[in-house]
Structure formats: C-alpha cells, structure tokens
Short mmCIF file of C-alpha atoms in Angstrom, two decimals:
data_model
loop_
_atom_site.label_atom_id
_atom_site.label_comp_id
_atom_site.label_asym_id
_atom_site.label_seq_id
_atom_site.Cartn_x
_atom_site.Cartn_y
_atom_site.Cartn_z
CA MET A 1 -163.96 51.72 -85.33
CA ASN A 2 -162.55 51.21 -81.22
CA TRP A 3 -163.66 48.01 -79.74
CA ALA A 4 -166.21 49.03 -78.18
CA SER A 5 -168.96 49.43 -81.64
CA LYS A 6 -166.66 46.05 -82.91
CA TYR A 7 -167.78 44.10 -79.38
CA PRO A 8 -170.99 45.04 -78.13
CA GLU A 9 -171.75 43.21 -75.78
CA ILE A 10 -168.02 44.54 -73.61
CA LYS A 11 -169.46 47.99 -72.26
CA PRO A 12 -172.83 46.17 -70.78
CA ALA A 13 -170.88 43.34 -69.12
CA ILE A 14 -167.96 45.60 -68.13
CA ILE A 15 -170.69 47.71 -66.15
CA VAL A 16 -172.50 44.28 -64.11
CA ALA A 17 -169.03 43.61 -63.22
CA GLY A 18 -167.94 46.48 -61.64
CA ALA A 19 -172.02 47.04 -60.24
CA SER A 20 -171.41 43.59 -58.80
CA VAL A 21 -168.12 44.75 -57.08
CA LEU A 22 -170.15 47.14 -55.46
CA ILE A 23 -172.70 45.16 -54.82
CA GLY A 24 -170.21 42.25 -53.09
CA PHE A 25 -168.85 45.13 -50.68
CA PHE A 26 -172.45 46.35 -49.60
CA ALA A 27 -173.27 43.00 -49.19
CA LEU A 28 -169.91 42.19 -47.34
CA GLU A 29 -170.24 45.58 -45.19
CA ILE A 30 -174.31 44.44 -44.02
CA SER A 31 -172.99 41.26 -43.14
CA ASN A 32 -170.23 42.74 -40.66
CA ARG A 33 -172.87 44.18 -39.15
CA PHE A 34 -175.61 42.03 -39.52
CA ASP A 35 -174.04 38.15 -38.59
CA TYR A 36 -177.80 36.52 -38.53
CA TYR A 37 -177.94 37.76 -42.22
CA MET A 38 -174.73 35.79 -43.86
CA VAL A 39 -177.00 33.21 -45.13
CA LEU A 40 -179.71 35.33 -46.57
CA ILE A 41 -177.41 37.19 -48.11
CA CYS A 42 -176.20 34.54 -49.23
CA VAL A 43 -179.21 32.26 -51.01
CA LEU A 44 -180.65 35.63 -52.14
CA GLY A 45 -177.81 38.11 -53.07
CA VAL A 46 -176.74 36.70 -55.82
CA PRO A 47 -179.91 35.81 -57.79
CA THR A 48 -181.30 39.94 -57.07
CA GLY A 49 -177.98 41.44 -57.57
CA PHE A 50 -178.35 40.58 -61.23
CA LEU A 51 -182.28 40.62 -61.90
CA VAL A 52 -180.87 44.60 -59.64
CA LEU A 53 -178.62 44.82 -62.57
CA ARG A 54 -180.46 44.32 -65.36
CA SER A 55 -183.60 46.46 -63.92
CA ILE A 56 -180.81 49.28 -63.66
CA PHE A 57 -179.70 48.83 -67.36
CA ILE A 58 -182.71 49.17 -69.08
CA SER A 59 -184.38 51.90 -66.51
CA SER A 60 -180.80 53.71 -67.60
CA PHE A 61 -182.48 54.00 -71.57
CA ARG A 62 -185.96 54.72 -69.91
CA LEU A 63 -184.53 57.45 -67.38
CA LYS A 64 -182.29 59.60 -70.27
CA GLU A 65 -185.81 59.41 -72.25
CA LEU A 66 -187.44 61.04 -69.59
CA PHE A 67 -184.68 63.96 -68.76
CA VAL A 68 -185.06 64.49 -72.90
CA ARG A 69 -189.04 65.21 -72.01
CA LEU A 70 -188.56 67.09 -69.21
CA LYS A 71 -189.67 70.67 -68.89
CA TRP A 72 -189.73 73.73 -67.06
CA CYS A 73 -192.90 72.60 -64.28
CA HIS A 74 -191.68 69.30 -63.77
CA TYR A 75 -188.58 71.67 -62.03
CA LEU A 76 -190.32 73.22 -59.78
CA TRP A 77 -192.44 69.78 -59.44
CA PHE A 78 -188.53 68.46 -58.19
CA LEU A 79 -188.79 71.52 -56.12
CA VAL A 80 -191.26 71.19 -53.99
CA PHE A 81 -190.24 67.21 -53.32
CA MET A 82 -187.02 68.36 -52.12
CA SER A 83 -188.47 71.27 -49.94
CA GLY A 84 -190.70 68.78 -48.58
CA LEU A 85 -187.96 66.85 -46.94
CA VAL A 86 -187.05 66.23 -43.72
CA PHE A 87 -183.05 67.00 -42.24
CA ARG A 88 -184.14 67.25 -38.62
CA ILE A 89 -187.27 67.04 -36.85
CA ARG A 90 -189.12 69.72 -34.16
CA ASP A 91 -191.79 69.11 -31.67
CA THR A 92 -194.49 71.93 -31.33
CA ASP A 93 -192.28 73.55 -28.28
CA THR A 94 -189.51 74.23 -30.31
CA VAL A 95 -190.77 74.73 -33.71
CA GLN A 96 -193.33 77.92 -31.61
CA GLN A 97 -189.63 79.05 -28.97
CA ASN A 98 -187.75 78.80 -33.14
CA PRO A 99 -189.57 78.83 -36.18
CA LEU A 100 -187.06 79.68 -38.23
CA ASP A 101 -183.78 77.57 -38.03
CA LEU A 102 -182.35 76.77 -41.12
CA TRP A 103 -183.98 74.14 -42.38
CA ALA A 104 -187.11 76.08 -42.11
CA LEU A 105 -185.38 79.11 -43.89
CA TYR A 106 -183.90 76.88 -47.63
CA ARG A 107 -188.18 75.45 -47.12
CA ILE A 108 -189.36 78.94 -47.72
CA GLY A 109 -187.06 79.83 -49.85
CA VAL A 110 -187.18 76.86 -51.76
CA MET A 111 -191.53 78.05 -52.32
CA GLY A 112 -190.61 81.40 -52.41
CA PHE A 113 -189.09 80.86 -55.62
CA ILE A 114 -191.27 78.45 -57.20
CA GLY A 115 -193.85 81.36 -56.62
CA TYR A 116 -192.01 84.18 -57.97
CA VAL A 117 -191.44 81.53 -61.01
CA LEU A 118 -195.41 81.51 -61.35
CA LEU A 119 -196.18 85.24 -60.98
CA MET A 120 -193.44 85.77 -64.13
CA ARG A 121 -195.08 83.73 -65.86
CA LEU A 122 -198.18 84.93 -65.57
CA ALA A 123 -196.75 88.33 -65.91
CA MET A 124 -195.09 87.54 -68.74
CA HIS A 125 -198.53 85.87 -70.60
CA LYS A 126 -196.54 82.27 -70.57
CA THR A 127 -198.91 80.54 -67.96
CA ASP A 128 -202.23 81.58 -67.73
CA TRP A 129 -201.98 79.64 -64.77
CA LEU A 130 -205.12 81.47 -63.27
CA SER A 131 -207.68 81.05 -65.52
CA SER A 132 -206.64 77.15 -64.12
CA LEU A 133 -206.34 77.97 -60.84
CA PHE A 134 -210.31 78.68 -59.83
CA ARG A 135 -211.84 75.99 -62.06
CA GLY A 136 -213.60 72.32 -61.43
CA SER A 137 -211.86 70.71 -58.41
CA VAL A 138 -209.03 72.42 -59.07
CA GLY A 139 -210.91 75.64 -57.91
CA LEU A 140 -212.68 74.13 -55.25
CA PHE A 141 -209.33 73.56 -53.39
CA ALA A 142 -208.34 76.87 -53.91
CA GLY A 143 -211.50 77.82 -52.30
CA PHE A 144 -209.97 75.57 -48.85
CA ALA A 145 -206.72 77.75 -49.54
CA LEU A 146 -208.28 81.03 -49.54
CA VAL A 147 -210.40 79.99 -46.79
CA ALA A 148 -207.44 78.94 -44.67
CA LEU A 149 -205.74 81.84 -45.79
CA LEU A 150 -208.16 83.96 -44.41
CA SER A 151 -208.30 81.64 -41.27
CA THR A 152 -204.88 84.15 -40.56
CA ALA A 153 -206.58 86.21 -39.03
CA TRP A 154 -208.54 84.39 -36.01
CA SER A 155 -205.86 82.13 -35.49
CA VAL A 156 -203.96 80.49 -32.76
CA TYR A 157 -200.93 81.08 -34.53
CA PRO A 158 -201.18 83.27 -37.59
CA MET A 159 -197.70 83.40 -38.81
CA TRP A 160 -197.96 79.26 -39.15
CA THR A 161 -200.91 79.66 -40.60
CA LEU A 162 -200.02 82.57 -42.89
CA TYR A 163 -196.72 80.46 -44.59
CA LYS A 164 -198.25 77.53 -44.84
CA SER A 165 -201.22 78.46 -46.84
CA LEU A 166 -199.45 80.91 -48.96
CA GLU A 167 -197.70 77.03 -49.63
CA TYR A 168 -200.14 74.77 -50.09
CA ILE A 169 -201.70 78.06 -52.95
CA ILE A 170 -198.51 78.34 -54.61
CA SER A 171 -197.87 73.84 -55.12
CA LEU A 172 -202.15 73.75 -55.56
CA SER A 173 -201.04 76.96 -58.90
CA LEU A 174 -198.38 74.90 -60.28
CA ILE A 175 -200.12 71.98 -60.74
CA ALA A 176 -203.12 74.09 -61.99
CA ALA A 177 -200.43 74.94 -64.49
CA ILE A 178 -199.43 71.92 -65.10
CA ILE A 179 -202.63 71.48 -66.74
CA PHE A 180 -202.87 74.46 -68.29
CA SER A 181 -199.78 73.50 -70.12
CA ALA A 182 -199.95 68.96 -70.69
CA LYS A 183 -201.11 69.31 -74.72
CA SER A 184 -201.90 64.72 -74.23
CA ILE A 185 -202.23 62.05 -72.26
CA PRO A 186 -198.29 61.30 -72.61
CA ASP A 187 -197.43 65.36 -71.51
CA PHE A 188 -199.14 63.90 -68.12
CA LYS A 189 -197.21 60.37 -68.51
CA VAL A 190 -194.17 62.23 -67.68
CA LEU A 191 -195.34 64.33 -64.72
CA PHE A 192 -195.65 60.39 -63.33
CA ASP A 193 -192.88 58.72 -64.07
CA LEU A 194 -191.00 62.04 -62.91
CA THR A 195 -193.00 61.62 -59.91
CA TRP A 196 -192.40 57.27 -58.99
CA VAL A 197 -188.31 58.28 -59.89
CA LEU A 198 -188.25 60.49 -56.58
CA LEU A 199 -189.90 58.46 -54.55
CA GLY A 200 -188.30 55.25 -55.51
CA LEU A 201 -185.03 57.38 -54.75
CA LEU A 202 -185.90 58.13 -51.50
CA ALA A 203 -187.25 54.82 -50.57
CA ALA A 204 -183.68 53.82 -51.95
CA SER A 205 -182.53 55.96 -49.04
CA ALA A 206 -184.35 54.31 -46.68
CA TRP A 207 -182.17 50.94 -46.54
CA ILE A 208 -178.59 53.00 -48.10
CA GLY A 209 -179.43 53.82 -44.32
CA ILE A 210 -179.52 50.42 -43.14
CA LEU A 211 -175.47 50.23 -44.11
CA ILE A 212 -174.18 53.79 -42.74
CA TRP A 213 -176.47 54.47 -39.60
CA PRO A 214 -177.44 50.46 -39.28
CA ASP A 215 -178.66 50.71 -34.53
CA ILE A 216 -181.40 54.44 -36.62
CA ALA A 217 -182.39 52.81 -39.61
CA MET A 218 -183.35 49.30 -38.20
CA ARG A 219 -185.40 49.89 -34.61
CA ARG A 220 -184.85 47.35 -32.71
CA ASP A 221 -187.98 44.34 -30.61
CA VAL A 222 -190.81 45.64 -32.98
CA GLY A 223 -192.71 43.05 -33.89
CA VAL A 224 -192.92 39.79 -35.26
CA LEU A 225 -190.05 41.13 -37.66
CA GLY A 226 -188.45 42.37 -34.70
CA SER A 227 -187.13 45.46 -36.91
CA GLN A 228 -188.45 47.74 -38.26
CA LEU A 229 -187.62 50.06 -40.95
CA SER A 230 -186.97 53.85 -41.61
CA GLY A 231 -185.22 56.43 -43.19
CA VAL A 232 -182.41 58.29 -41.59
CA ILE A 233 -181.76 61.14 -44.22
CA PRO A 234 -183.62 62.44 -44.72
CA ALA A 235 -185.91 61.57 -42.10
CA MET A 236 -188.40 59.69 -42.52
CA GLU A 237 -191.01 57.61 -39.94
CA THR A 238 -191.41 54.38 -39.95
CA ASN A 239 -195.66 54.95 -41.58
CA GLN A 240 -193.80 56.99 -44.64
CA VAL A 241 -191.05 54.55 -45.61
CA GLY A 242 -194.23 52.41 -45.29
CA GLU A 243 -195.73 54.89 -47.50
CA LEU A 244 -193.47 54.55 -50.23
CA GLY A 245 -193.60 51.03 -50.09
CA ALA A 246 -196.98 50.71 -51.33
CA ILE A 247 -196.73 53.67 -53.52
CA LEU A 248 -193.99 51.63 -55.34
CA CYS A 249 -196.00 48.27 -55.02
CA ILE A 250 -199.04 49.85 -56.84
CA VAL A 251 -196.83 51.77 -59.59
CA ALA A 252 -194.93 48.36 -60.33
CA PHE A 253 -198.65 46.17 -60.21
CA ASN A 254 -200.03 48.97 -62.42
CA ARG A 255 -196.97 48.90 -64.98
CA ILE A 256 -197.90 45.07 -64.88
CA LEU A 257 -200.92 44.62 -65.60
CA PHE A 258 -200.17 46.81 -69.50
CA MET A 259 -196.61 46.97 -70.07
CA LYS A 260 -195.17 45.13 -72.43
CA ASP A 261 -192.07 44.81 -70.93
CA LYS A 262 -192.08 43.75 -67.72
CA ARG A 263 -189.36 42.52 -66.13
CA LEU A 264 -188.21 46.15 -64.92
CA TYR A 265 -191.85 46.40 -62.99
CA PHE A 266 -191.36 42.80 -61.85
CA VAL A 267 -188.00 43.86 -59.58
CA ILE A 268 -189.72 47.20 -58.17
CA PHE A 269 -193.39 45.67 -56.88
CA LEU A 270 -190.48 43.07 -55.56
CA ALA A 271 -188.20 45.62 -53.68
CA ALA A 272 -191.02 47.81 -53.03
CA MET A 273 -193.61 44.76 -51.02
CA ALA A 274 -190.05 43.96 -49.27
CA THR A 275 -189.81 48.11 -48.10
CA LEU A 276 -193.01 48.23 -47.41
CA ILE A 277 -193.59 44.52 -45.00
CA ILE A 278 -189.88 45.89 -43.21
CA ALA A 279 -191.05 49.00 -42.88
CA GLN A 280 -193.78 47.08 -40.75
CA SER A 281 -196.30 50.30 -40.93
CA ARG A 282 -200.12 49.10 -40.86
CA THR A 283 -202.31 52.38 -43.08
CA PRO A 284 -199.74 51.18 -45.78
CA ILE A 285 -200.50 47.15 -46.01
CA ALA A 286 -204.32 48.18 -45.66
CA GLY A 287 -203.91 50.70 -48.85
CA PHE A 288 -202.59 48.16 -50.64
CA LEU A 289 -205.11 45.69 -50.12
CA VAL A 290 -207.60 47.44 -50.51
CA ALA A 291 -206.41 49.35 -53.80
CA VAL A 292 -205.19 46.41 -55.80
CA PRO A 293 -208.93 44.54 -55.94
CA LEU A 294 -209.36 48.26 -57.12
CA MET A 295 -207.37 47.46 -59.89
CA LEU A 296 -207.96 45.08 -60.94
CA PHE A 297 -211.56 45.63 -61.53
CA ALA A 298 -211.53 49.17 -63.05
CA SER A 299 -208.65 47.27 -65.37
CA ARG A 300 -211.76 45.37 -66.23
CA ARG A 301 -210.05 41.73 -65.40
CA ILE A 302 -212.75 40.66 -64.20
CA GLY A 303 -211.40 37.27 -63.81
CA PRO A 304 -208.50 37.84 -61.99
CA PHE A 305 -210.76 40.17 -59.48
CA ALA A 306 -213.35 37.85 -58.51
CA PHE A 307 -210.41 35.38 -58.00
CA THR A 308 -208.76 37.89 -55.79
CA ILE A 309 -211.80 38.28 -53.77
CA MET A 310 -212.24 34.68 -54.35
CA LEU A 311 -208.81 33.79 -52.23
CA MET A 312 -208.32 36.57 -49.62
CA PHE A 313 -211.69 34.50 -48.57
CA LEU A 314 -209.88 31.18 -48.78
CA VAL A 315 -206.39 32.57 -47.48
CA LEU A 316 -207.99 34.20 -44.18
CA ASN A 317 -210.83 32.15 -42.79
CA PHE A 318 -209.43 28.26 -43.19
CA THR A 319 -205.64 28.67 -42.99
CA GLY A 320 -203.54 30.03 -40.04
CA ILE A 321 -202.01 32.35 -41.94
CA THR A 322 -204.74 35.33 -40.28
CA ASP A 323 -202.96 34.45 -37.00
CA THR A 324 -199.88 34.82 -38.44
CA PHE A 325 -201.12 38.12 -39.69
CA TRP A 326 -202.66 39.25 -37.26
CA GLU A 327 -199.23 39.12 -34.90
CA TYR A 328 -198.04 40.83 -37.69
CA PHE A 329 -200.38 43.53 -38.03
CA GLN A 330 -200.26 44.48 -34.10
CA ARG A 331 -197.04 44.80 -34.21
CA GLY A 332 -196.13 43.54 -30.68
CA GLN A 333 -198.73 45.95 -29.24
CA ASP A 334 -201.23 45.35 -25.94
CA ARG A 335 -204.83 45.11 -26.95
CA GLU A 336 -205.28 47.79 -25.85
CA HIS A 337 -202.81 50.14 -27.69
CA PHE A 338 -203.98 48.47 -31.05
CA SER A 339 -207.83 49.30 -30.37
CA SER A 340 -206.60 53.22 -29.84
CA PHE A 341 -204.22 52.93 -33.30
CA SER A 342 -201.05 53.97 -31.45
CA GLY A 343 -202.87 56.54 -28.92
CA ARG A 344 -204.52 58.31 -31.80
CA THR A 345 -207.65 57.59 -30.77
CA TYR A 346 -206.99 60.24 -27.54
CA GLY A 347 -206.05 62.67 -30.05
CA TRP A 348 -209.30 62.67 -32.23
CA ALA A 349 -211.22 62.68 -29.44
CA LEU A 350 -210.12 65.55 -27.98
CA GLY A 351 -210.10 67.28 -31.13
CA TRP A 352 -212.99 66.59 -31.60
CA GLU A 353 -214.71 67.94 -28.48
CA LEU A 354 -212.86 71.08 -29.29
CA PHE A 355 -213.76 71.05 -33.04
CA LYS A 356 -217.77 71.11 -31.74
CA ALA A 357 -216.33 74.45 -29.01
CA ASN A 358 -215.35 76.08 -32.26
CA PRO A 359 -217.33 74.41 -35.45
CA LEU A 360 -217.73 77.16 -38.67
CA VAL A 361 -214.19 78.78 -38.66
CA GLY A 362 -212.15 75.98 -36.15
CA TYR A 363 -208.66 77.72 -35.04
CA GLY A 364 -206.66 78.35 -38.27
CA ALA A 365 -205.65 76.49 -40.66
CA TYR A 366 -202.65 74.27 -39.61
CA ALA A 367 -202.20 75.13 -36.61
CA GLY A 368 -205.77 73.53 -34.30
CA GLY A 369 -204.28 70.47 -34.87
CA ARG A 370 -200.38 70.88 -33.33
CA PHE A 371 -200.69 73.82 -30.96
CA VAL A 372 -204.43 73.52 -29.74
CA VAL A 373 -204.94 69.84 -29.90
CA LEU A 374 -200.76 68.31 -29.16
CA THR A 375 -200.54 71.09 -26.67
CA GLU A 376 -203.40 70.23 -24.52
CA LEU A 377 -202.48 67.10 -24.24
CA GLY A 378 -198.92 67.88 -23.51
CA GLY A 379 -197.15 66.64 -26.83
CA VAL A 380 -198.12 63.20 -28.40
CA GLY A 381 -193.39 62.06 -29.50
CA ASP A 382 -192.83 63.85 -32.90
CA TRP A 383 -196.27 64.66 -33.83
CA SER A 384 -196.76 67.13 -36.13
CA SER A 385 -201.12 66.87 -36.55
CA ILE A 386 -203.20 64.49 -35.19
CA LEU A 387 -202.54 62.83 -37.46
CA ASN A 388 -206.25 62.64 -39.68
CA THR A 389 -206.97 64.65 -42.97
CA TRP A 390 -210.20 65.57 -42.07
CA LEU A 391 -210.75 66.62 -37.93
CA GLU A 392 -207.34 68.88 -38.98
CA ILE A 393 -209.12 70.32 -41.25
CA LEU A 394 -212.23 70.37 -39.40
CA LEU A 395 -209.84 72.06 -35.98
CA GLY A 396 -208.24 74.47 -38.73
CA VAL A 397 -210.74 75.67 -40.96
CA GLY A 398 -214.34 74.50 -39.19
CA LEU A 399 -217.10 73.08 -41.59
CA ILE A 400 -216.69 76.58 -43.86
CA GLY A 401 -213.17 75.10 -45.19
CA ALA A 402 -213.93 71.67 -45.34
CA ILE A 403 -216.87 71.54 -47.31
CA PHE A 404 -214.90 73.17 -49.97
CA THR A 405 -211.98 70.30 -49.22
CA VAL A 406 -214.85 67.55 -49.35
CA ALA A 407 -216.45 68.46 -52.15
CA ALA A 408 -212.97 68.55 -54.09
CA PHE A 409 -211.99 64.70 -53.19
CA LEU A 410 -215.31 63.48 -54.04
CA ARG A 411 -215.06 65.19 -57.10
CA THR A 412 -212.04 64.35 -57.79
CA TRP A 413 -212.71 60.66 -57.07
CA LYS A 414 -215.90 60.99 -59.45
CA ASN A 415 -213.89 62.13 -62.59
CA LEU A 416 -211.14 59.52 -62.25
CA LEU A 417 -214.01 56.77 -62.56
CA GLU A 418 -215.98 58.08 -65.28
CA ALA A 419 -212.05 58.08 -67.11
CA THR A 420 -211.70 54.96 -66.01
CA PHE A 421 -214.59 53.29 -67.04
CA SER A 422 -215.30 55.95 -70.39
CA SER A 423 -211.71 55.35 -71.80
CA ARG A 424 -210.86 51.98 -74.35
CA ASN A 425 -209.10 49.43 -72.35
CA GLY A 426 -205.15 49.00 -72.88
CA THR A 427 -204.69 52.79 -73.98
CA LEU A 428 -202.38 55.20 -71.75
CA LEU A 429 -205.36 57.21 -70.92
CA HIS A 430 -207.01 54.14 -69.49
CA CYS A 431 -203.56 52.88 -68.32
CA LEU A 432 -202.77 55.81 -65.98
CA ALA A 433 -206.26 56.45 -64.51
CA VAL A 434 -206.23 52.73 -63.42
CA GLU A 435 -202.61 53.80 -61.70
CA GLY A 436 -204.66 57.20 -60.16
CA VAL A 437 -207.31 54.97 -58.88
CA GLY A 438 -204.50 52.62 -57.56
CA ILE A 439 -202.83 55.79 -55.85
CA LEU A 440 -206.10 57.24 -54.38
CA ALA A 441 -207.05 54.48 -52.28
CA LEU A 442 -204.13 54.38 -50.66
CA ILE A 443 -204.48 58.06 -49.94
CA SER A 444 -208.35 57.53 -48.75
CA VAL A 445 -207.21 55.09 -46.77
CA ARG A 446 -203.98 57.00 -45.44
CA SER A 447 -206.44 60.50 -45.34
CA MET A 448 -207.72 58.30 -41.79
CA PHE A 449 -204.67 57.96 -40.21
CA THR A 450 -202.50 61.51 -41.83
CA THR A 451 -202.58 64.36 -43.47
CA ASN A 452 -201.59 63.82 -46.47
CA ILE A 453 -204.44 65.59 -48.92
CA PHE A 454 -203.41 69.10 -47.76
CA TRP A 455 -199.94 68.89 -45.41
CA HIS A 456 -197.00 70.39 -47.55
CA PRO A 457 -195.93 68.33 -50.33
CA PRO A 458 -198.81 67.03 -51.35
CA LEU A 459 -197.45 65.96 -54.84
CA LEU A 460 -199.01 62.48 -54.31
CA PHE A 461 -202.61 63.36 -54.27
CA PHE A 462 -202.14 66.53 -56.57
CA LEU A 463 -200.94 65.08 -59.26
CA VAL A 464 -204.28 62.74 -59.41
CA LEU A 465 -205.48 66.05 -59.21
CA GLY A 466 -203.92 67.50 -62.19
CA TYR A 467 -204.71 64.56 -64.22
CA THR A 468 -208.52 63.86 -63.83
CA GLU A 469 -208.73 67.73 -63.80
CA PHE A 470 -207.56 67.58 -67.17
CA LEU A 471 -208.94 64.72 -68.25
CA TYR A 472 -212.11 66.00 -67.20
CA ARG A 473 -211.69 69.45 -68.90
CA HIS A 474 -210.71 67.44 -72.49
CA TYR A 475 -214.96 65.45 -71.51
CA LYS A 476 -216.15 68.72 -71.61
CA CYS A 477 -213.91 70.84 -74.18
CA VAL A 478 -212.66 68.19 -76.56
CA ASN A 479 -215.02 64.90 -77.65
CA PHE A 480 -212.63 62.31 -77.60
CA ARG A 481 -213.64 61.35 -81.24
CA LYS A 482 -211.52 64.38 -82.54
CA PRO A 483 -207.85 64.05 -83.59
CA PHE A 484 -205.82 65.81 -81.11
CA LEU A 485 -206.82 63.59 -78.22
CA ARG A 486 -207.89 60.04 -79.68
CA LYS A 487 -203.63 60.73 -81.13
CA SER A 488 -202.76 61.17 -76.82
CA LEU A 489 -205.16 58.30 -76.61
CA MET A 490 -203.55 55.68 -78.51
CA THR A 491 -199.76 56.70 -77.87
CA ASN A 492 -198.60 53.88 -75.57
#
C-alpha cells in the first residue's frame, strides 16, 4: 500500500497547495501591473482562490465523465467551434484584396474536413443525416440555406456568398446528424455540457489576456468602471466577451435551480457575472435580465418569479440604483451616440432603404450588409455586418429567404415552450428545456444587434434548435409514457 492510498487526503492537499502557489504568482503579477487593484486582490483573492480551487477539484471528475461519453459528432462540434475562433480582424477592403489568407485557409480546411466526414458517414450508411436535414425546424433552416446558396448567382460578391452558404450548410448538416444519432435526453446533455466547457474556456482566455497583454485586453477610459474587458488571443470584441458571461450566468443559474450539488455552479455564476459586468456590454446584460424571469416562469418557480419582477420594479423606481445603472449602461457615451446604438442605426437606415430597392431576392447571402451597406458607408470600424440578424437576412436573401428563417425561429420557440410546459418538473428534459429558454431569450435579444443566428459559427443557436427539434420529433413519434423515453426523462 503506497502513501497516496493510505492517506487519501494528501493528494488533494498537494493539488491545492500547488495551485495556491500558481494563484499567488498570478496575483503578484497582476499587482505589479495594476497597483491600484492590490487592496482588492488582498481582500478577495484568498477566498476566491479557495472557491476556484474547490470548483476545479470537483469539476475535474465531471470533465472526466464528459470526455468518456464523447462520440464522433462531438469532436466535429469541437472543430466547428475551433473554426470560429478569430486570430486576426480584417476590414471589408482587406477581405476583397486578399480573401484567402492563412487563417481563412485554416477555416476552410477545418470546415471542409467536417463536410467530408459527414458525406463519408452518409455514403457508408452510418448516419442518415440527410433525412434529418429536411424535417421540422431544421428543414426550414435548410430552405434558407438553399436560397442562400442559390443567391450566389446574383450576389455582389459571389465567392463570399458561396463559401459562407456552404459553411452554414455543413454546420446545419452536423446538427441534423446529431439529432439523428441521439437516442436519449442524456445524449443531448453531453452536447450541452461540451458547449459550456468550450465557452467557459473561451471566457477564461479573455481573463488570461489581462496577465499577458494588459494594455490590449483592458480598454481604458470606458464607462463608469473605467475599463472594458476584451479578448486578445483569440480576438474577441467586448460584446462577445459580455455574451460569454451572460451565457455562463444563465447556465449556472439554471443548474443552481435544478442540480443537487450547487457549489460548482455558484462559483461559475460569480465568475461569469464578473465577466459580464467588466465587459460593459449592454445587449448581453439586457438579454440576461430578460432570460432570468423567463427561466423562473418556465421552471414553475412562480413565487421567485413574482418576487423577482416585484423586486426589479421596486429597485428601479424607488432607489438611487436606477441612476447608477443608467450611468453604467450609457458607458460614458453622449445622448446622440447612445440613442443611435453606437452608430448602428445609421447602417440600419441605409440598409432598409437598400432592401426596399431589392426586396425579393436581396444582394446575395452574407454579402448585402458587408459589401453593400458598409461599403457605401465607407466602412464602420471592424464591423463584419450591419449587426442586425433580420435586416442582414433581408439584405442577403430578401423576403424569400427571410420567410424560412422567421418561420423556423418562431417554430423553435413554440416547440421549446411546449416541451417546457409539457414535461414533468425536475426531469432532465425539463432542466435542459429551461436552460434552452434562457439561452434562446438571450439569442432573441442579441439578434437585434448581432448576427448570431446564421453567422459562423452558430453553435449556440444550433444547440437549442437541435434539442427542441429532437424533443418535437419524439413528441410526434414516441409517446412519452413508453419505456424508451420515460427512462431518458427520469435520468438526471
């Protein structure tokens, strides 16, 4: 018998001690770079460090269980995630002058490999994802994808439209394959957990950037806090960092509502909330504030739901927090800049006029906003679109393509709400459905200010879409009282 088995408490103690040294090193490094944060580090660093260490120790076992359950489709999902990481930012002129730089070739290669694997599995009759692709909500999005592909014929930038459309079709085919391959609700929970782990690591990369590139990771003289968190490697705008914080807040909040062991999710919630606040990104905050009451209602916590609404009303109307919140929310912008949503309305107004000039078929999928509106505006910073999902779709594929997208989006909401209110409270199906409600609420708010539904990689939306479509097909094809699915519903 060795010492580790004789004294089992020693191994975690060594891990904690070693990690404490690393945390101390990082705290010292931060204090050298940011002297005015030293007091905050001393006050909060030790308890926070112990919480993080305990959470890492707990999560290590869960990660091991997750990796054991991964299948071929999860590795392709990971590759889609990797293909969406940005390591350089290019404006419209640079894209037109040099469309195939090194990172563009990397992305094309990764997506091409995913498409190859899907075609091989289809040809070898291992995964009949083609039959799954043209059914239900996924089928409606496939209709949009086909219109987008056809729009190459009249696109203002045909090669861009062709590639982006094929990229979207490959991602959509992957979620169709996952729906076809999933046999139970726990199968989909693996996909949920994998996605949250990947997004959590991406959010962590933004914080690590503070240690290595503090002048780039923290934008100075912004808003009430004076600093704004962004990602360096991979590159992420502050809005994306804020969205990651909002996503992880929603997930942790949902798991706190449903899971028995809540310790890990409390720590994740606090870290995610810090990310959301320091990013000073307005639409993720608005999306989170919309998502929480909806999740409480969907989880049938009527008391907490009513208390939350009442508390928000009282706080906003009878305390001084409202002024502080609006000062934070305005982020130091003047009234004109704030009311124009940081200049977005100028692009929207021009985009609407251009849409009215060509309403049926648009200017080519993914090309209308970037290569028509932004070009006419003379370029708007590093924007890759006009930052509005619905107007971007109208400009790209016109009313014909927009009909498919709107119908699929509304159907996804309908199926998700039906699953939420039809399932038994506390089951795994119900837990993931409530989680989907929160994420879809965030996506819905963000869709007015970004292109997160159809812009690569749409993993977050496809995750919810795939789960709701999986549930819908079992509602239609399998009675929930049959043993096959009832066993899945009861698995937590």
